[in-house]
Amino acid sequence: MTGFYYPRTKSGKSAILPPVPWHYSGELITMEYRTDVEAVKALLPEGFELADEDPGAVAAIWADWQSCSDDFNEVLDPVRLQYKEMFIVIRCKYKGETYSRCAFIWVDKEFAIIRGQHQGYPKKLGVIQQTRPVNVGKAGPRLAPGGKFGVTLAAFDRRLAEGVFEITDTAEAPGFVNGHPMAHSRWYPAIETDGTDSLSEVVTMSGFDVDFGRCFKGDFDLTYFDSPVEELVDLPIREKIGAYWHEVGVSWKAGTTLERRTLEDIG
């Protein structure tokens, strides 16, 4: 049986994910703020610590992506090329090193969910929208001071977040919260469903061939809404740091396992 991920068949054609490397091009809106330090600490599993500097810093990020495999066949089949996501990034320490860590994330395509499971992103299904810039006409903002963008997130028929970003100037970089290698947890519950995991890992990763494009900074407003099955309201906005619109291209092939426990190790 062949195929990178489920389902595996003799041909591998049906696999939901193509082989790595994967290539990404996107437009991102990042809103950074400070929340209660204890709220960030509550999101860190055993073995992780708060970052030494600015431990309460959070980034709420909306992204409009195109992603493809190394043969680029998805480019001509855009339903498999395009997706959107919204994710929450915090900073942390693991074994003395500082990392960025995705605490929550929503995407709007099946393949993006499964890809996140492989990489350790805790992806869930959502409805994500963000305003796109325009160069002609009146149906959108320009990438210039005064350009104003809206973002929204919904899941299970409930709006979870909404925000507005307005450009004030150009910027050199899109903030600092999401500026470290990622450290994620990969869990797989044992089939006995007795509270143990067949696999428990801490992994780190970063991309290659990173290509940063235009970057703008500005002001923002961001609001979270309550839900019976989400926890964004537990990360209240206590102080704004900054916000950015930026372009990025990156490729990804593999990560590194920092710690691995299997059911045999636990037993």
PDB file of C-alpha atoms in Angstrom:
ATOM      1  CA  MET A   1       0.000   0.000   0.000  1.00  0.00           C
ATOM      2  CA  THR A   2       1.266   3.465  -0.888  1.00  0.00           C
ATOM      3  CA  GLY A   3       0.281   7.019  -0.136  1.00  0.00           C
ATOM      4  CA  PHE A   4       1.511   9.649   2.292  1.00  0.00           C
ATOM      5  CA  TYR A   5      -1.620   9.514   4.443  1.00  0.00           C
ATOM      6  CA  TYR A   6      -5.041   7.865   4.599  1.00  0.00           C
ATOM      7  CA  PRO A   7      -6.352   6.113   2.598  1.00  0.00           C
ATOM      8  CA  ARG A   8      -3.417   4.059   1.347  1.00  0.00           C
ATOM      9  CA  THR A   9      -3.986   2.033  -1.800  1.00  0.00           C
ATOM     10  CA  LYS A  10      -1.833   0.186  -4.290  1.00  0.00           C
ATOM     11  CA  SER A  11      -1.561   3.302  -6.471  1.00  0.00           C
ATOM     12  CA  GLY A  12      -1.550   5.917  -3.697  1.00  0.00           C
ATOM     13  CA  LYS A  13      -3.841   8.095  -5.805  1.00  0.00           C
ATOM     14  CA  SER A  14      -6.561   8.349  -3.148  1.00  0.00           C
ATOM     15  CA  ALA A  15      -4.294   9.607  -0.347  1.00  0.00           C
ATOM     16  CA  ILE A  16      -5.669  12.831   1.115  1.00  0.00           C
ATOM     17  CA  LEU A  17      -2.158  14.324   1.260  1.00  0.00           C
ATOM     18  CA  PRO A  18       0.477  14.316  -1.477  1.00  0.00           C
ATOM     19  CA  PRO A  19       4.111  13.527  -0.695  1.00  0.00           C
ATOM     20  CA  VAL A  20       6.281  16.308   0.742  1.00  0.00           C
ATOM     21  CA  PRO A  21       7.640  18.872   0.088  1.00  0.00           C
ATOM     22  CA  TRP A  22       4.656  21.214   0.275  1.00  0.00           C
ATOM     23  CA  HIS A  23       4.829  24.792  -0.970  1.00  0.00           C
ATOM     24  CA  TYR A  24       2.809  27.725   0.391  1.00  0.00           C
ATOM     25  CA  SER A  25       2.097  31.264  -0.809  1.00  0.00           C
ATOM     26  CA  GLY A  26      -0.168  33.506   1.214  1.00  0.00           C
ATOM     27  CA  GLU A  27      -1.402  36.836   2.468  1.00  0.00           C
ATOM     28  CA  LEU A  28      -1.569  37.122   6.263  1.00  0.00           C
ATOM     29  CA  ILE A  29      -3.083  39.560   8.726  1.00  0.00           C
ATOM     30  CA  THR A  30      -1.442  39.327  12.151  1.00  0.00           C
ATOM     31  CA  MET A  31      -2.750  41.010  15.299  1.00  0.00           C
ATOM     32  CA  GLU A  32      -0.470  40.890  18.347  1.00  0.00           C
ATOM     33  CA  TYR A  33      -1.565  41.674  21.882  1.00  0.00           C
ATOM     34  CA  ARG A  34      -0.878  40.874  25.522  1.00  0.00           C
ATOM     35  CA  THR A  35      -3.207  38.724  27.574  1.00  0.00           C
ATOM     36  CA  ASP A  36      -3.103  37.341  31.123  1.00  0.00           C
ATOM     37  CA  VAL A  37       0.096  35.350  31.628  1.00  0.00           C
ATOM     38  CA  GLU A  38      -1.810  32.675  33.525  1.00  0.00           C
ATOM     39  CA  ALA A  39      -4.072  32.206  30.491  1.00  0.00           C
ATOM     40  CA  VAL A  40      -1.035  31.420  28.335  1.00  0.00           C
ATOM     41  CA  LYS A  41       0.419  29.138  31.008  1.00  0.00           C
ATOM     42  CA  ALA A  42      -2.819  27.157  31.089  1.00  0.00           C
ATOM     43  CA  LEU A  43      -2.293  26.242  27.426  1.00  0.00           C
ATOM     44  CA  LEU A  44       1.162  24.731  27.953  1.00  0.00           C
ATOM     45  CA  PRO A  45       1.369  20.949  28.465  1.00  0.00           C
ATOM     46  CA  GLU A  46       3.802  19.217  30.800  1.00  0.00           C
ATOM     47  CA  GLY A  47       7.424  19.981  29.948  1.00  0.00           C
ATOM     48  CA  PHE A  48       6.696  23.446  28.512  1.00  0.00           C
ATOM     49  CA  GLU A  49       7.334  26.746  30.291  1.00  0.00           C
ATOM     50  CA  LEU A  50       6.422  30.369  29.716  1.00  0.00           C
ATOM     51  CA  ALA A  51       8.759  32.421  27.542  1.00  0.00           C
ATOM     52  CA  ASP A  52      11.236  34.524  29.500  1.00  0.00           C
ATOM     53  CA  GLU A  53      10.318  37.759  27.700  1.00  0.00           C
ATOM     54  CA  ASP A  54       6.760  38.963  27.165  1.00  0.00           C
ATOM     55  CA  PRO A  55       5.193  35.666  28.277  1.00  0.00           C
ATOM     56  CA  GLY A  56       1.650  36.974  27.797  1.00  0.00           C
ATOM     57  CA  ALA A  57       2.133  37.897  24.121  1.00  0.00           C
ATOM     58  CA  VAL A  58      -0.368  36.386  21.665  1.00  0.00           C
ATOM     59  CA  ALA A  59      -0.727  36.566  17.878  1.00  0.00           C
ATOM     60  CA  ALA A  60      -4.133  36.137  16.216  1.00  0.00           C
ATOM     61  CA  ILE A  61      -3.425  35.393  12.550  1.00  0.00           C
ATOM     62  CA  TRP A  62      -5.691  35.151   9.505  1.00  0.00           C
ATOM     63  CA  ALA A  63      -4.206  33.633   6.336  1.00  0.00           C
ATOM     64  CA  ASP A  64      -5.399  33.271   2.754  1.00  0.00           C
ATOM     65  CA  TRP A  65      -3.234  30.455   1.336  1.00  0.00           C
ATOM     66  CA  GLN A  66      -2.414  28.647  -1.852  1.00  0.00           C
ATOM     67  CA  SER A  67      -0.471  25.410  -1.264  1.00  0.00           C
ATOM     68  CA  CYS A  68       0.694  22.649  -3.547  1.00  0.00           C
ATOM     69  CA  SER A  69       2.946  19.630  -3.865  1.00  0.00           C
ATOM     70  CA  ASP A  70       6.202  19.375  -5.761  1.00  0.00           C
ATOM     71  CA  ASP A  71       4.581  18.571  -9.107  1.00  0.00           C
ATOM     72  CA  PHE A  72       2.359  21.681  -8.828  1.00  0.00           C
ATOM     73  CA  ASN A  73      -0.698  19.871 -10.226  1.00  0.00           C
ATOM     74  CA  GLU A  74      -2.924  21.613  -7.649  1.00  0.00           C
ATOM     75  CA  VAL A  75      -2.225  24.997  -9.251  1.00  0.00           C
ATOM     76  CA  LEU A  76      -4.538  24.051 -12.121  1.00  0.00           C
ATOM     77  CA  ASP A  77      -7.128  22.512  -9.775  1.00  0.00           C
ATOM     78  CA  PRO A  78      -7.686  25.412  -7.381  1.00  0.00           C
ATOM     79  CA  VAL A  79     -10.196  23.629  -5.149  1.00  0.00           C
ATOM     80  CA  ARG A  80      -7.179  21.616  -3.934  1.00  0.00           C
ATOM     81  CA  LEU A  81      -4.911  24.663  -3.970  1.00  0.00           C
ATOM     82  CA  GLN A  82      -6.690  27.326  -1.957  1.00  0.00           C
ATOM     83  CA  TYR A  83      -7.712  27.427   1.692  1.00  0.00           C
ATOM     84  CA  LYS A  84      -7.996  29.860   4.571  1.00  0.00           C
ATOM     85  CA  GLU A  85      -7.083  29.586   8.210  1.00  0.00           C
ATOM     86  CA  MET A  86      -7.136  31.469  11.464  1.00  0.00           C
ATOM     87  CA  PHE A  87      -4.749  30.523  14.260  1.00  0.00           C
ATOM     88  CA  ILE A  88      -3.602  31.633  17.685  1.00  0.00           C
ATOM     89  CA  VAL A  89       0.125  31.607  18.419  1.00  0.00           C
ATOM     90  CA  ILE A  90       1.794  31.905  21.811  1.00  0.00           C
ATOM     91  CA  ARG A  91       5.451  31.706  22.824  1.00  0.00           C
ATOM     92  CA  CYS A  92       7.001  29.190  25.190  1.00  0.00           C
ATOM     93  CA  LYS A  93      10.169  27.435  26.306  1.00  0.00           C
ATOM     94  CA  TYR A  94      10.962  23.756  25.948  1.00  0.00           C
ATOM     95  CA  LYS A  95      14.194  22.400  27.421  1.00  0.00           C
ATOM     96  CA  GLY A  96      15.632  25.907  27.579  1.00  0.00           C
ATOM     97  CA  GLU A  97      14.832  26.908  23.981  1.00  0.00           C
ATOM     98  CA  THR A  98      12.231  29.503  22.974  1.00  0.00           C
ATOM     99  CA  TYR A  99       9.572  28.424  20.480  1.00  0.00           C
ATOM    100  CA  SER A 100       6.354  29.663  18.943  1.00  0.00           C
ATOM    101  CA  ARG A 101       3.400  27.339  19.519  1.00  0.00           C
ATOM    102  CA  CYS A 102       0.001  27.153  17.862  1.00  0.00           C
ATOM    103  CA  ALA A 103      -2.619  26.928  20.605  1.00  0.00           C
ATOM    104  CA  PHE A 104      -5.778  26.952  18.429  1.00  0.00           C
ATOM    105  CA  ILE A 105      -6.336  26.842  14.686  1.00  0.00           C
ATOM    106  CA  TRP A 106      -9.247  26.606  12.241  1.00  0.00           C
ATOM    107  CA  VAL A 107      -9.112  25.854   8.506  1.00  0.00           C
ATOM    108  CA  ASP A 108     -11.755  25.469   5.816  1.00  0.00           C
ATOM    109  CA  LYS A 109     -10.477  22.474   3.824  1.00  0.00           C
ATOM    110  CA  GLU A 110     -10.197  18.769   4.626  1.00  0.00           C
ATOM    111  CA  PHE A 111      -6.639  18.390   3.362  1.00  0.00           C
ATOM    112  CA  ALA A 112      -5.479  21.272   5.579  1.00  0.00           C
ATOM    113  CA  ILE A 113      -6.926  19.579   8.668  1.00  0.00           C
ATOM    114  CA  ILE A 114      -5.137  16.297   7.982  1.00  0.00           C
ATOM    115  CA  ARG A 115      -1.902  18.050   7.093  1.00  0.00           C
ATOM    116  CA  GLY A 116      -2.081  19.840  10.417  1.00  0.00           C
ATOM    117  CA  GLN A 117      -2.493  16.542  12.261  1.00  0.00           C
ATOM    118  CA  HIS A 118       0.756  15.355  10.701  1.00  0.00           C
ATOM    119  CA  GLN A 119       2.605  18.535  11.683  1.00  0.00           C
ATOM    120  CA  GLY A 120       1.117  18.825  15.171  1.00  0.00           C
ATOM    121  CA  TYR A 121      -1.190  21.786  14.511  1.00  0.00           C
ATOM    122  CA  PRO A 122      -4.507  21.221  16.380  1.00  0.00           C
ATOM    123  CA  LYS A 123      -6.601  22.087  13.325  1.00  0.00           C
ATOM    124  CA  LYS A 124     -10.389  22.211  13.377  1.00  0.00           C
ATOM    125  CA  LEU A 125     -12.949  23.013  10.696  1.00  0.00           C
ATOM    126  CA  GLY A 126     -14.134  26.614  10.498  1.00  0.00           C
ATOM    127  CA  VAL A 127     -15.327  29.401   8.229  1.00  0.00           C
ATOM    128  CA  ILE A 128     -12.616  32.022   7.762  1.00  0.00           C
ATOM    129  CA  GLN A 129     -12.866  35.266   5.832  1.00  0.00           C
ATOM    130  CA  GLN A 130     -10.511  38.180   5.255  1.00  0.00           C
ATOM    131  CA  THR A 131     -10.644  41.189   2.971  1.00  0.00           C
ATOM    132  CA  ARG A 132      -8.353  41.009  -0.049  1.00  0.00           C
ATOM    133  CA  PRO A 133      -6.514  44.084  -1.349  1.00  0.00           C
ATOM    134  CA  VAL A 134      -7.321  45.452  -4.805  1.00  0.00           C
ATOM    135  CA  ASN A 135      -5.427  47.496  -7.362  1.00  0.00           C
ATOM    136  CA  VAL A 136      -8.427  48.619  -9.434  1.00  0.00           C
ATOM    137  CA  GLY A 137     -11.974  49.662  -8.684  1.00  0.00           C
ATOM    138  CA  LYS A 138     -13.638  50.407  -5.367  1.00  0.00           C
ATOM    139  CA  ALA A 139     -14.468  46.934  -4.028  1.00  0.00           C
ATOM    140  CA  GLY A 140     -11.563  46.654  -1.634  1.00  0.00           C
ATOM    141  CA  PRO A 141      -8.716  48.447   0.150  1.00  0.00           C
ATOM    142  CA  ARG A 142      -5.395  49.507  -1.333  1.00  0.00           C
ATOM    143  CA  LEU A 143      -2.097  48.444   0.188  1.00  0.00           C
ATOM    144  CA  ALA A 144      -1.389  51.947   1.426  1.00  0.00           C
ATOM    145  CA  PRO A 145      -2.029  54.023   4.554  1.00  0.00           C
ATOM    146  CA  GLY A 146      -5.756  54.113   5.178  1.00  0.00           C
ATOM    147  CA  GLY A 147      -6.379  50.686   3.642  1.00  0.00           C
ATOM    148  CA  LYS A 148      -8.813  48.885   5.933  1.00  0.00           C
ATOM    149  CA  PHE A 149      -9.343  45.097   6.132  1.00  0.00           C
ATOM    150  CA  GLY A 150     -11.910  42.968   7.949  1.00  0.00           C
ATOM    151  CA  VAL A 151     -11.434  39.419   9.278  1.00  0.00           C
ATOM    152  CA  THR A 152     -13.905  36.925  10.713  1.00  0.00           C
ATOM    153  CA  LEU A 153     -13.906  33.394  12.131  1.00  0.00           C
ATOM    154  CA  ALA A 154     -16.893  31.116  12.704  1.00  0.00           C
ATOM    155  CA  ALA A 155     -17.396  27.453  13.589  1.00  0.00           C
ATOM    156  CA  PHE A 156     -20.463  25.331  14.378  1.00  0.00           C
ATOM    157  CA  ASP A 157     -22.787  28.181  13.318  1.00  0.00           C
ATOM    158  CA  ARG A 158     -21.244  30.618  15.808  1.00  0.00           C
ATOM    159  CA  ARG A 159     -19.029  33.619  15.152  1.00  0.00           C
ATOM    160  CA  LEU A 160     -15.889  33.206  17.256  1.00  0.00           C
ATOM    161  CA  ALA A 161     -13.840  36.272  16.291  1.00  0.00           C
ATOM    162  CA  GLU A 162     -13.922  39.406  14.200  1.00  0.00           C
ATOM    163  CA  GLY A 163     -11.460  42.188  13.656  1.00  0.00           C
ATOM    164  CA  VAL A 164     -10.474  45.223  11.627  1.00  0.00           C
ATOM    165  CA  PHE A 165      -6.948  46.158  10.530  1.00  0.00           C
ATOM    166  CA  GLU A 166      -6.017  49.565   9.080  1.00  0.00           C
ATOM    167  CA  ILE A 167      -2.668  50.251   7.427  1.00  0.00           C
ATOM    168  CA  THR A 168      -0.638  53.159   8.758  1.00  0.00           C
ATOM    169  CA  ASP A 169       2.804  52.560   7.210  1.00  0.00           C
ATOM    170  CA  THR A 170       5.190  50.006   5.728  1.00  0.00           C
ATOM    171  CA  ALA A 171       6.987  47.577   8.058  1.00  0.00           C
ATOM    172  CA  GLU A 172      10.164  45.511   8.024  1.00  0.00           C
ATOM    173  CA  ALA A 173       8.713  42.401   9.682  1.00  0.00           C
ATOM    174  CA  PRO A 174       5.293  41.119  10.836  1.00  0.00           C
ATOM    175  CA  GLY A 175       5.820  41.088  14.605  1.00  0.00           C
ATOM    176  CA  PHE A 176       7.662  38.718  16.900  1.00  0.00           C
ATOM    177  CA  VAL A 177       5.242  36.209  18.456  1.00  0.00           C
ATOM    178  CA  ASN A 178       5.291  33.876  15.449  1.00  0.00           C
ATOM    179  CA  GLY A 179       8.990  34.444  14.804  1.00  0.00           C
ATOM    180  CA  HIS A 180      10.488  31.274  16.298  1.00  0.00           C
ATOM    181  CA  PRO A 181      10.553  27.622  15.189  1.00  0.00           C
ATOM    182  CA  MET A 182       7.267  25.936  16.064  1.00  0.00           C
ATOM    183  CA  ALA A 183       7.020  23.434  18.942  1.00  0.00           C
ATOM    184  CA  HIS A 184       3.943  21.226  18.764  1.00  0.00           C
ATOM    185  CA  SER A 185       2.500  18.172  20.444  1.00  0.00           C
ATOM    186  CA  ARG A 186       1.320  15.129  18.513  1.00  0.00           C
ATOM    187  CA  TRP A 187      -1.014  12.798  20.423  1.00  0.00           C
ATOM    188  CA  TYR A 188      -2.772   9.637  19.293  1.00  0.00           C
ATOM    189  CA  PRO A 189      -5.132   8.021  21.820  1.00  0.00           C
ATOM    190  CA  ALA A 190      -4.825   4.273  22.300  1.00  0.00           C
ATOM    191  CA  ILE A 191      -7.637   2.238  20.731  1.00  0.00           C
ATOM    192  CA  GLU A 192      -8.487   0.864  24.188  1.00  0.00           C
ATOM    193  CA  THR A 193      -9.687   4.412  25.005  1.00  0.00           C
ATOM    194  CA  ASP A 194      -8.541   4.026  28.587  1.00  0.00           C
ATOM    195  CA  GLY A 195      -6.931   7.442  28.880  1.00  0.00           C
ATOM    196  CA  THR A 196      -3.527   6.408  27.544  1.00  0.00           C
ATOM    197  CA  ASP A 197      -1.902   7.481  24.285  1.00  0.00           C
ATOM    198  CA  SER A 198      -0.406   5.112  21.744  1.00  0.00           C
ATOM    199  CA  LEU A 199       1.870   7.964  20.712  1.00  0.00           C
ATOM    200  CA  SER A 200       2.860  11.194  22.451  1.00  0.00           C
ATOM    201  CA  GLU A 201       5.468  13.424  20.823  1.00  0.00           C
ATOM    202  CA  VAL A 202       6.930  16.907  21.029  1.00  0.00           C
ATOM    203  CA  VAL A 203       8.086  18.044  17.600  1.00  0.00           C
ATOM    204  CA  THR A 204       9.667  21.166  16.165  1.00  0.00           C
ATOM    205  CA  MET A 205       9.714  22.457  12.625  1.00  0.00           C
ATOM    206  CA  SER A 206      10.347  25.391  10.377  1.00  0.00           C
ATOM    207  CA  GLY A 207      10.176  25.962   6.654  1.00  0.00           C
ATOM    208  CA  PHE A 208      12.758  26.479   3.922  1.00  0.00           C
ATOM    209  CA  ASP A 209      12.982  28.755   0.889  1.00  0.00           C
ATOM    210  CA  VAL A 210      11.210  31.449   2.905  1.00  0.00           C
ATOM    211  CA  ASP A 211      10.286  34.411   0.724  1.00  0.00           C
ATOM    212  CA  PHE A 212       8.893  37.534   2.405  1.00  0.00           C
ATOM    213  CA  GLY A 213       7.014  40.032   0.269  1.00  0.00           C
ATOM    214  CA  ARG A 214       5.344  43.326   1.068  1.00  0.00           C
ATOM    215  CA  CYS A 215       4.697  44.113   4.728  1.00  0.00           C
ATOM    216  CA  PHE A 216       2.557  46.848   6.275  1.00  0.00           C
ATOM    217  CA  LYS A 217       1.822  47.739   9.885  1.00  0.00           C
ATOM    218  CA  GLY A 218      -1.209  49.392  11.374  1.00  0.00           C
ATOM    219  CA  ASP A 219      -3.899  49.650  14.017  1.00  0.00           C
ATOM    220  CA  PHE A 220      -6.443  46.964  14.843  1.00  0.00           C
ATOM    221  CA  ASP A 221      -9.559  46.071  16.764  1.00  0.00           C
ATOM    222  CA  LEU A 222     -10.223  42.450  17.702  1.00  0.00           C
ATOM    223  CA  THR A 223     -13.193  40.846  19.466  1.00  0.00           C
ATOM    224  CA  TYR A 224     -13.737  37.247  20.593  1.00  0.00           C
ATOM    225  CA  PHE A 225     -17.141  35.660  21.183  1.00  0.00           C
ATOM    226  CA  ASP A 226     -18.115  32.841  23.516  1.00  0.00           C
ATOM    227  CA  SER A 227     -18.954  29.322  22.358  1.00  0.00           C
ATOM    228  CA  PRO A 228     -19.827  26.110  24.207  1.00  0.00           C
ATOM    229  CA  VAL A 229     -16.921  24.316  22.526  1.00  0.00           C
ATOM    230  CA  GLU A 230     -14.208  26.997  22.091  1.00  0.00           C
ATOM    231  CA  GLU A 231     -11.907  28.908  24.454  1.00  0.00           C
ATOM    232  CA  LEU A 232     -10.842  32.100  22.685  1.00  0.00           C
ATOM    233  CA  VAL A 233     -12.552  34.275  25.292  1.00  0.00           C
ATOM    234  CA  ASP A 234     -10.057  32.883  27.816  1.00  0.00           C
ATOM    235  CA  LEU A 235      -7.355  34.919  26.031  1.00  0.00           C
ATOM    236  CA  PRO A 236      -8.690  38.452  26.620  1.00  0.00           C
ATOM    237  CA  ILE A 237      -6.979  41.422  24.991  1.00  0.00           C
ATOM    238  CA  ARG A 238      -5.326  43.387  27.792  1.00  0.00           C
ATOM    239  CA  GLU A 239      -2.947  45.510  25.692  1.00  0.00           C
ATOM    240  CA  LYS A 240      -2.441  45.892  21.957  1.00  0.00           C
ATOM    241  CA  ILE A 241       1.074  45.385  20.594  1.00  0.00           C
ATOM    242  CA  GLY A 242       0.732  45.823  16.827  1.00  0.00           C
ATOM    243  CA  ALA A 243      -0.784  44.487  13.632  1.00  0.00           C
ATOM    244  CA  TYR A 244       0.465  43.647  10.155  1.00  0.00           C
ATOM    245  CA  TRP A 245      -0.545  42.690   6.617  1.00  0.00           C
ATOM    246  CA  HIS A 246       2.187  40.712   4.908  1.00  0.00           C
ATOM    247  CA  GLU A 247       2.993  38.305   2.091  1.00  0.00           C
ATOM    248  CA  VAL A 248       4.984  35.124   2.609  1.00  0.00           C
ATOM    249  CA  GLY A 249       6.078  32.135   0.597  1.00  0.00           C
ATOM    250  CA  VAL A 250       7.560  29.063   2.265  1.00  0.00           C
ATOM    251  CA  SER A 251       8.138  25.375   1.676  1.00  0.00           C
ATOM    252  CA  TRP A 252       7.997  22.542   4.204  1.00  0.00           C
ATOM    253  CA  LYS A 253       9.379  19.021   4.156  1.00  0.00           C
ATOM    254  CA  ALA A 254      10.066  17.671   7.632  1.00  0.00           C
ATOM    255  CA  GLY A 255      10.342  18.419  11.315  1.00  0.00           C
ATOM    256  CA  THR A 256      12.393  17.046  14.205  1.00  0.00           C
ATOM    257  CA  THR A 257      11.187  14.926  17.118  1.00  0.00           C
ATOM    258  CA  LEU A 258      12.286  16.401  20.451  1.00  0.00           C
ATOM    259  CA  GLU A 259      10.596  13.754  22.601  1.00  0.00           C
ATOM    260  CA  ARG A 260       8.665  10.584  21.824  1.00  0.00           C
ATOM    261  CA  ARG A 261       6.737   8.233  24.077  1.00  0.00           C
ATOM    262  CA  THR A 262       4.832   5.214  22.851  1.00  0.00           C
ATOM    263  CA  LEU A 263       2.378   2.963  24.633  1.00  0.00           C
ATOM    264  CA  GLU A 264       5.241   0.581  25.390  1.00  0.00           C
ATOM    265  CA  ASP A 265       7.233   3.392  27.036  1.00  0.00           C
ATOM    266  CA  ILE A 266       4.250   4.390  29.171  1.00  0.00           C
ATOM    267  CA  GLY A 267       3.554   0.794  30.121  1.00  0.00           C
TER     268      GLY A 267
END
